[in-house]
Amino acid sequence: MVGLFAWTEPGRGRRSVGLEETGVLRMRVVRVDVVRSPYLALSRRRVVAAGKKLHKRGVVQAVLPEDFPFQEQLEHCGLRPVSTLALRRAIAADWVRWGLAESGRPAAGARVAVSAASLTGEVVRTVTELALRHRYVLLDLPYGGEELCRQLRREYGVSLLLGPSKEQLEGAEALVLFDFRTDLTLGNPVALRLFDESQALPPLSLPPQLEEQLPQGADRGQLLAALREAGVLRREQIVLGK
């Protein structure tokens, strides 16, 4: 089960750390409400106490509040934030389109480059979506790219540029990296590091009837990633942009 941290304000009779099992949409969570103190050390002690309570309940990952400063303390309690890596890869094609629009570049004629260390299902899905949306898609793969090129040409009549040079990768309007690269400057107008959870996600929202059921103050990327992992949220329900 996933944990959900939430800050609360002091109130008469309110416990400094409160724990309850509840639900977000149809996902069961163990919610822990921590009274925020103006004293940093006291807030830290309460967070550690909350982390220990969650760990005793068997919780190993949690959705944290936005801009949460005590992640290291929770890791010492055996808790980690919900990973957003799968979410980032799932929305990569939409993220490219959103990024191009934000930078004022037309999507259809933009050159979009994808670099990956291996041909995974996530890479295939992303490249396919990009090839159907953009005229020029460059694919940098150590192996497996030839078969994907043939498949896309056969099924959709689209072509990829396989094995682009470093200059071509850096000259693309959008660059999508599934794995770390040391040889690229990442000066592209849109550069997505899908392996890097420190890169800010675009604004993410759900349809209004779902949006109103989400807890306030939670890290949006972690929350939506947890909902997708639990199978209660489809990628198509996630909207990029404000």
Short mmCIF file of N, CA, C and O in Angstrom, two decimals, residues 118-216:
data_model
loop_
_atom_site.label_atom_id
_atom_site.label_comp_id
_atom_site.label_asym_id
_atom_site.label_seq_id
_atom_site.Cartn_x
_atom_site.Cartn_y
_atom_site.Cartn_z
N SER A 118 18.49 0.87 -25.21
CA SER A 118 17.93 -0.40 -25.69
C SER A 118 16.51 -0.16 -26.17
O SER A 118 15.87 0.85 -25.83
N LEU A 119 16.00 -1.09 -26.95
CA LEU A 119 14.66 -0.96 -27.52
C LEU A 119 13.65 -1.61 -26.59
O LEU A 119 13.33 -2.79 -26.70
N THR A 120 13.13 -0.81 -25.67
CA THR A 120 12.13 -1.29 -24.73
C THR A 120 10.73 -1.01 -25.27
O THR A 120 10.56 -0.27 -26.26
N GLY A 121 9.73 -1.56 -24.62
CA GLY A 121 8.37 -1.28 -25.02
C GLY A 121 8.03 0.20 -24.90
O GLY A 121 7.27 0.74 -25.71
N GLU A 122 8.58 0.86 -23.87
CA GLU A 122 8.34 2.29 -23.71
C GLU A 122 8.92 3.09 -24.86
O GLU A 122 8.33 4.06 -25.33
N VAL A 123 10.11 2.68 -25.33
CA VAL A 123 10.74 3.36 -26.46
C VAL A 123 9.90 3.16 -27.72
O VAL A 123 9.65 4.11 -28.48
N VAL A 124 9.46 1.93 -27.96
CA VAL A 124 8.64 1.63 -29.15
C VAL A 124 7.38 2.49 -29.14
O VAL A 124 7.01 3.10 -30.15
N ARG A 125 6.70 2.54 -28.00
CA ARG A 125 5.45 3.31 -27.92
C ARG A 125 5.71 4.79 -28.17
O ARG A 125 4.99 5.45 -28.94
N THR A 126 6.74 5.33 -27.55
CA THR A 126 7.03 6.75 -27.70
C THR A 126 7.42 7.09 -29.13
O THR A 126 6.93 8.07 -29.71
N VAL A 127 8.31 6.30 -29.72
CA VAL A 127 8.75 6.56 -31.10
C VAL A 127 7.57 6.46 -32.05
O VAL A 127 7.43 7.27 -32.98
N THR A 128 6.69 5.47 -31.84
CA THR A 128 5.53 5.32 -32.70
C THR A 128 4.63 6.55 -32.62
O THR A 128 4.19 7.09 -33.65
N GLU A 129 4.35 7.00 -31.40
CA GLU A 129 3.49 8.18 -31.25
C GLU A 129 4.13 9.41 -31.88
O GLU A 129 3.45 10.21 -32.53
N LEU A 130 5.43 9.57 -31.69
CA LEU A 130 6.12 10.73 -32.26
C LEU A 130 6.11 10.67 -33.79
O LEU A 130 5.90 11.69 -34.46
N ALA A 131 6.33 9.49 -34.35
CA ALA A 131 6.38 9.35 -35.82
C ALA A 131 5.03 9.66 -36.45
O ALA A 131 4.97 10.14 -37.59
N LEU A 132 3.95 9.40 -35.72
CA LEU A 132 2.62 9.69 -36.25
C LEU A 132 2.26 11.17 -36.13
O LEU A 132 1.33 11.64 -36.79
N ARG A 133 2.99 11.90 -35.30
CA ARG A 133 2.67 13.31 -35.07
C ARG A 133 3.65 14.27 -35.76
O ARG A 133 3.29 15.41 -36.04
N HIS A 134 4.89 13.83 -35.98
CA HIS A 134 5.93 14.72 -36.46
C HIS A 134 6.54 14.15 -37.75
O HIS A 134 6.72 12.94 -37.89
N ARG A 135 6.90 15.05 -38.64
CA ARG A 135 7.40 14.62 -39.95
C ARG A 135 8.80 14.04 -39.87
O ARG A 135 9.13 13.09 -40.59
N TYR A 136 9.63 14.57 -38.98
CA TYR A 136 11.02 14.14 -38.91
C TYR A 136 11.32 13.59 -37.52
O TYR A 136 11.34 14.34 -36.53
N VAL A 137 11.54 12.28 -37.43
CA VAL A 137 11.89 11.64 -36.17
C VAL A 137 13.23 10.93 -36.35
O VAL A 137 13.39 10.10 -37.26
N LEU A 138 14.18 11.26 -35.50
CA LEU A 138 15.52 10.68 -35.55
C LEU A 138 15.63 9.68 -34.40
O LEU A 138 15.26 9.99 -33.26
N LEU A 139 16.17 8.51 -34.68
CA LEU A 139 16.24 7.45 -33.67
C LEU A 139 17.67 6.98 -33.50
O LEU A 139 18.30 6.50 -34.44
N ASP A 140 18.17 7.12 -32.29
CA ASP A 140 19.54 6.71 -31.95
C ASP A 140 19.47 5.51 -31.01
O ASP A 140 19.10 5.65 -29.84
N LEU A 141 19.79 4.34 -31.54
CA LEU A 141 19.75 3.09 -30.78
C LEU A 141 20.97 2.24 -31.13
O LEU A 141 21.39 2.22 -32.29
N PRO A 142 21.53 1.52 -30.16
CA PRO A 142 22.67 0.66 -30.49
C PRO A 142 22.26 -0.56 -31.32
O PRO A 142 23.06 -1.09 -32.09
N TYR A 143 21.03 -1.03 -31.17
CA TYR A 143 20.55 -2.18 -31.94
C TYR A 143 19.03 -2.20 -31.89
O TYR A 143 18.40 -1.61 -31.01
N GLY A 144 18.43 -2.88 -32.86
CA GLY A 144 16.99 -3.06 -32.89
C GLY A 144 16.23 -1.99 -33.65
O GLY A 144 15.02 -2.13 -33.87
N GLY A 145 16.90 -0.92 -34.05
CA GLY A 145 16.20 0.16 -34.71
C GLY A 145 15.73 -0.19 -36.11
O GLY A 145 14.69 0.31 -36.56
N GLU A 146 16.47 -1.06 -36.81
CA GLU A 146 16.10 -1.40 -38.19
C GLU A 146 14.73 -2.06 -38.25
O GLU A 146 13.90 -1.73 -39.10
N GLU A 147 14.48 -2.99 -37.35
CA GLU A 147 13.19 -3.69 -37.34
C GLU A 147 12.05 -2.73 -37.01
O GLU A 147 10.97 -2.81 -37.60
N LEU A 148 12.28 -1.80 -36.07
CA LEU A 148 11.24 -0.83 -35.73
C LEU A 148 10.96 0.07 -36.93
O LEU A 148 9.79 0.38 -37.21
N CYS A 149 12.00 0.47 -37.64
CA CYS A 149 11.80 1.29 -38.84
C CYS A 149 10.95 0.55 -39.87
O CYS A 149 10.02 1.14 -40.46
N ARG A 150 11.24 -0.72 -40.09
CA ARG A 150 10.46 -1.50 -41.05
C ARG A 150 9.01 -1.64 -40.59
O ARG A 150 8.08 -1.55 -41.41
N GLN A 151 8.82 -1.87 -39.31
CA GLN A 151 7.46 -2.03 -38.78
C GLN A 151 6.64 -0.76 -38.96
O GLN A 151 5.48 -0.82 -39.39
N LEU A 152 7.23 0.40 -38.65
CA LEU A 152 6.49 1.65 -38.77
C LEU A 152 6.20 1.99 -40.23
O LEU A 152 5.13 2.53 -40.54
N ARG A 153 7.12 1.66 -41.11
CA ARG A 153 6.90 1.93 -42.53
C ARG A 153 5.79 1.02 -43.06
O ARG A 153 4.93 1.43 -43.84
N ARG A 154 5.80 -0.25 -42.60
CA ARG A 154 4.82 -1.22 -43.07
C ARG A 154 3.43 -0.92 -42.53
O ARG A 154 2.43 -1.00 -43.26
N GLU A 155 3.33 -0.56 -41.24
CA GLU A 155 2.02 -0.39 -40.62
C GLU A 155 1.44 1.00 -40.79
O GLU A 155 0.21 1.15 -40.89
N TYR A 156 2.31 2.02 -40.81
CA TYR A 156 1.79 3.38 -40.83
C TYR A 156 2.30 4.23 -42.00
O TYR A 156 1.85 5.37 -42.17
N GLY A 157 3.23 3.70 -42.75
CA GLY A 157 3.77 4.45 -43.87
C GLY A 157 4.64 5.62 -43.48
O GLY A 157 4.80 6.57 -44.25
N VAL A 158 5.22 5.56 -42.28
CA VAL A 158 6.10 6.64 -41.82
C VAL A 158 7.54 6.14 -41.79
O VAL A 158 7.80 4.94 -41.66
N SER A 159 8.48 7.08 -41.90
CA SER A 159 9.89 6.73 -41.94
C SER A 159 10.64 7.41 -40.80
O SER A 159 10.27 8.52 -40.37
N LEU A 160 11.68 6.76 -40.34
CA LEU A 160 12.57 7.31 -39.32
C LEU A 160 13.95 7.50 -39.91
O LEU A 160 14.36 6.79 -40.83
N LEU A 161 14.69 8.46 -39.35
CA LEU A 161 16.10 8.60 -39.67
C LEU A 161 16.87 7.84 -38.59
O LEU A 161 16.88 8.24 -37.42
N LEU A 162 17.47 6.73 -38.97
CA LEU A 162 18.15 5.87 -38.00
C LEU A 162 19.64 6.22 -37.95
O LEU A 162 20.27 6.49 -38.96
N GLY A 163 20.19 6.19 -36.72
CA GLY A 163 21.61 6.44 -36.54
C GLY A 163 22.04 7.87 -36.80
O GLY A 163 23.02 8.09 -37.53
N PRO A 164 21.35 8.87 -36.26
CA PRO A 164 21.74 10.26 -36.50
C PRO A 164 23.09 10.57 -35.85
O PRO A 164 23.50 9.93 -34.88
N SER A 165 23.76 11.57 -36.38
CA SER A 165 25.04 12.02 -35.82
C SER A 165 24.79 12.85 -34.56
O SER A 165 23.67 13.27 -34.28
N LYS A 166 25.87 13.09 -33.82
CA LYS A 166 25.77 13.94 -32.63
C LYS A 166 25.25 15.33 -33.02
O LYS A 166 24.43 15.92 -32.31
N GLU A 167 25.72 15.84 -34.15
CA GLU A 167 25.27 17.17 -34.60
C GLU A 167 23.79 17.17 -34.92
O GLU A 167 23.07 18.14 -34.62
N GLN A 168 23.30 16.09 -35.52
CA GLN A 168 21.87 16.02 -35.82
C GLN A 168 21.03 15.92 -34.56
O GLN A 168 19.95 16.51 -34.47
N LEU A 169 21.50 15.19 -33.56
CA LEU A 169 20.79 15.10 -32.29
C LEU A 169 20.70 16.47 -31.63
O LEU A 169 19.65 16.88 -31.13
N GLU A 170 21.83 17.19 -31.62
CA GLU A 170 21.85 18.48 -30.96
C GLU A 170 21.12 19.55 -31.77
O GLU A 170 20.73 20.59 -31.23
N GLY A 171 20.91 19.31 -33.07
CA GLY A 171 20.21 20.27 -33.90
C GLY A 171 18.70 20.08 -33.94
O GLY A 171 17.98 20.90 -34.52
N ALA A 172 18.21 19.01 -33.31
CA ALA A 172 16.78 18.76 -33.31
C ALA A 172 16.04 19.75 -32.42
O ALA A 172 16.58 20.20 -31.40
N GLU A 173 14.83 20.11 -32.81
CA GLU A 173 14.03 21.01 -31.97
C GLU A 173 13.65 20.35 -30.64
O GLU A 173 13.47 21.04 -29.63
N ALA A 174 13.51 19.03 -30.65
CA ALA A 174 13.17 18.31 -29.42
C ALA A 174 14.05 17.07 -29.32
O ALA A 174 14.25 16.36 -30.29
N LEU A 175 14.59 16.85 -28.13
CA LEU A 175 15.46 15.70 -27.86
C LEU A 175 14.88 14.93 -26.68
O LEU A 175 14.63 15.51 -25.62
N VAL A 176 14.67 13.64 -26.88
CA VAL A 176 14.12 12.77 -25.83
C VAL A 176 15.18 11.75 -25.46
O VAL A 176 15.56 10.91 -26.29
N LEU A 177 15.66 11.81 -24.23
CA LEU A 177 16.69 10.89 -23.76
C LEU A 177 16.08 9.91 -22.76
O LEU A 177 15.58 10.30 -21.71
N PHE A 178 16.12 8.63 -23.10
CA PHE A 178 15.68 7.60 -22.18
C PHE A 178 16.79 7.22 -21.21
O PHE A 178 16.52 6.66 -20.14
N ASP A 179 18.04 7.50 -21.59
CA ASP A 179 19.18 7.13 -20.76
C ASP A 179 20.20 8.27 -20.77
O ASP A 179 20.24 9.10 -21.69
N PHE A 180 21.04 8.28 -19.76
CA PHE A 180 22.02 9.35 -19.56
C PHE A 180 23.04 9.39 -20.70
O PHE A 180 23.51 8.35 -21.16
N ARG A 181 23.34 10.59 -21.15
CA ARG A 181 24.36 10.81 -22.17
C ARG A 181 25.33 11.87 -21.66
O ARG A 181 24.92 12.89 -21.12
N THR A 182 26.62 11.64 -21.87
CA THR A 182 27.63 12.62 -21.45
C THR A 182 28.14 13.46 -22.61
O THR A 182 28.84 14.45 -22.37
N ASP A 183 27.79 13.09 -23.83
CA ASP A 183 28.38 13.74 -25.00
C ASP A 183 27.48 14.79 -25.63
O ASP A 183 27.86 15.40 -26.63
N LEU A 184 26.30 15.04 -25.06
CA LEU A 184 25.37 16.00 -25.64
C LEU A 184 25.23 17.21 -24.73
O LEU A 184 25.24 17.09 -23.50
N THR A 185 25.08 18.38 -25.34
CA THR A 185 24.98 19.62 -24.57
C THR A 185 23.59 19.86 -24.01
O THR A 185 23.41 20.65 -23.08
N LEU A 186 22.58 19.21 -24.59
CA LEU A 186 21.17 19.37 -24.19
C LEU A 186 20.71 20.82 -24.34
O LEU A 186 19.90 21.31 -23.55
N GLY A 187 21.23 21.47 -25.39
CA GLY A 187 20.80 22.84 -25.67
C GLY A 187 19.60 22.93 -26.57
O GLY A 187 19.25 24.03 -27.03
N ASN A 188 18.95 21.82 -26.85
CA ASN A 188 17.75 21.81 -27.70
C ASN A 188 16.63 22.63 -27.07
O ASN A 188 16.54 22.70 -25.84
N PRO A 189 15.78 23.26 -27.88
CA PRO A 189 14.65 24.00 -27.31
C PRO A 189 13.81 23.16 -26.36
O PRO A 189 13.31 23.65 -25.34
N VAL A 190 13.62 21.87 -26.67
CA VAL A 190 12.95 20.93 -25.78
C VAL A 190 13.90 19.76 -25.55
O VAL A 190 14.31 19.11 -26.51
N ALA A 191 14.27 19.51 -24.32
CA ALA A 191 15.17 18.40 -23.99
C ALA A 191 14.60 17.66 -22.79
O ALA A 191 14.59 18.20 -21.67
N LEU A 192 14.12 16.46 -23.01
CA LEU A 192 13.52 15.66 -21.95
C LEU A 192 14.49 14.60 -21.48
O LEU A 192 14.94 13.76 -22.26
N ARG A 193 14.81 14.63 -20.20
CA ARG A 193 15.66 13.61 -19.58
C ARG A 193 14.74 12.66 -18.82
O ARG A 193 14.46 12.85 -17.64
N LEU A 194 14.29 11.63 -19.49
CA LEU A 194 13.28 10.76 -18.91
C LEU A 194 13.81 9.89 -17.79
O LEU A 194 13.03 9.22 -17.11
N PHE A 195 15.12 9.89 -17.60
CA PHE A 195 15.76 9.12 -16.52
C PHE A 195 15.96 9.97 -15.27
O PHE A 195 16.42 9.46 -14.24
N ASP A 196 15.66 11.26 -15.34
CA ASP A 196 16.03 12.23 -14.31
C ASP A 196 14.78 12.77 -13.63
O ASP A 196 14.06 13.60 -14.20
N GLU A 197 14.52 12.34 -12.40
CA GLU A 197 13.33 12.79 -11.70
C GLU A 197 13.44 14.21 -11.18
O GLU A 197 12.46 14.78 -10.69
N SER A 198 14.63 14.81 -11.28
CA SER A 198 14.78 16.19 -10.84
C SER A 198 14.30 17.18 -11.90
O SER A 198 14.10 18.36 -11.59
N GLN A 199 14.12 16.74 -13.14
CA GLN A 199 13.61 17.63 -14.17
C GLN A 199 12.13 17.91 -13.92
O GLN A 199 11.34 16.99 -13.73
N ALA A 200 11.77 19.18 -13.90
CA ALA A 200 10.39 19.55 -13.60
C ALA A 200 9.44 18.99 -14.65
O ALA A 200 9.69 19.10 -15.85
N LEU A 201 8.35 18.40 -14.19
CA LEU A 201 7.31 17.91 -15.09
C LEU A 201 6.48 19.08 -15.59
O LEU A 201 6.42 20.14 -14.95
N PRO A 202 5.82 18.92 -16.72
CA PRO A 202 4.88 19.95 -17.16
C PRO A 202 3.66 19.96 -16.25
O PRO A 202 3.46 19.03 -15.46
N PRO A 203 2.83 21.00 -16.32
CA PRO A 203 1.59 20.99 -15.53
C PRO A 203 0.73 19.78 -15.93
O PRO A 203 0.55 19.51 -17.11
N LEU A 204 0.23 19.07 -14.93
CA LEU A 204 -0.56 17.86 -15.16
C LEU A 204 -1.90 17.99 -14.46
O LEU A 204 -1.96 18.40 -13.29
N SER A 205 -2.96 17.63 -15.14
CA SER A 205 -4.29 17.69 -14.53
C SER A 205 -5.12 16.51 -15.01
O SER A 205 -4.76 15.81 -15.96
N LEU A 206 -6.25 16.32 -14.35
CA LEU A 206 -7.20 15.26 -14.69
C LEU A 206 -8.53 15.90 -15.07
O LEU A 206 -8.76 17.09 -14.83
N PRO A 207 -9.45 15.14 -15.66
CA PRO A 207 -10.79 15.66 -15.90
C PRO A 207 -11.39 16.20 -14.61
O PRO A 207 -11.10 15.69 -13.52
N PRO A 208 -12.24 17.23 -14.69
CA PRO A 208 -12.76 17.90 -13.47
C PRO A 208 -13.36 16.96 -12.44
O PRO A 208 -13.15 17.15 -11.23
N GLN A 209 -14.10 15.95 -12.87
CA GLN A 209 -14.75 15.07 -11.90
C GLN A 209 -13.74 14.24 -11.12
O GLN A 209 -14.04 13.79 -10.00
N LEU A 210 -12.56 14.02 -11.69
CA LEU A 210 -11.50 13.32 -10.96
C LEU A 210 -10.63 14.31 -10.20
O LEU A 210 -10.18 14.03 -9.08
N GLU A 211 -10.38 15.46 -10.81
CA GLU A 211 -9.51 16.46 -10.20
C GLU A 211 -10.01 16.88 -8.82
O GLU A 211 -9.23 17.04 -7.88
N GLU A 212 -11.31 17.03 -8.69
CA GLU A 212 -11.87 17.51 -7.43
C GLU A 212 -11.74 16.48 -6.31
O GLU A 212 -11.93 16.81 -5.14
N GLN A 213 -11.42 15.24 -6.65
CA GLN A 213 -11.26 14.20 -5.63
C GLN A 213 -9.82 14.04 -5.15
O GLN A 213 -9.56 13.24 -4.25
N LEU A 214 -8.88 14.78 -5.75
CA LEU A 214 -7.48 14.63 -5.38
C LEU A 214 -7.16 15.44 -4.12
O LEU A 214 -7.69 16.53 -3.93
N PRO A 215 -6.29 14.92 -3.27
CA PRO A 215 -5.90 15.67 -2.07
C PRO A 215 -5.07 16.89 -2.44
O PRO A 215 -4.28 16.85 -3.38
N GLN A 216 -5.25 17.96 -1.71
CA GLN A 216 -4.51 19.19 -1.97
C GLN A 216 -3.11 19.10 -1.37
O GLN A 216 -2.90 18.48 -0.34
#
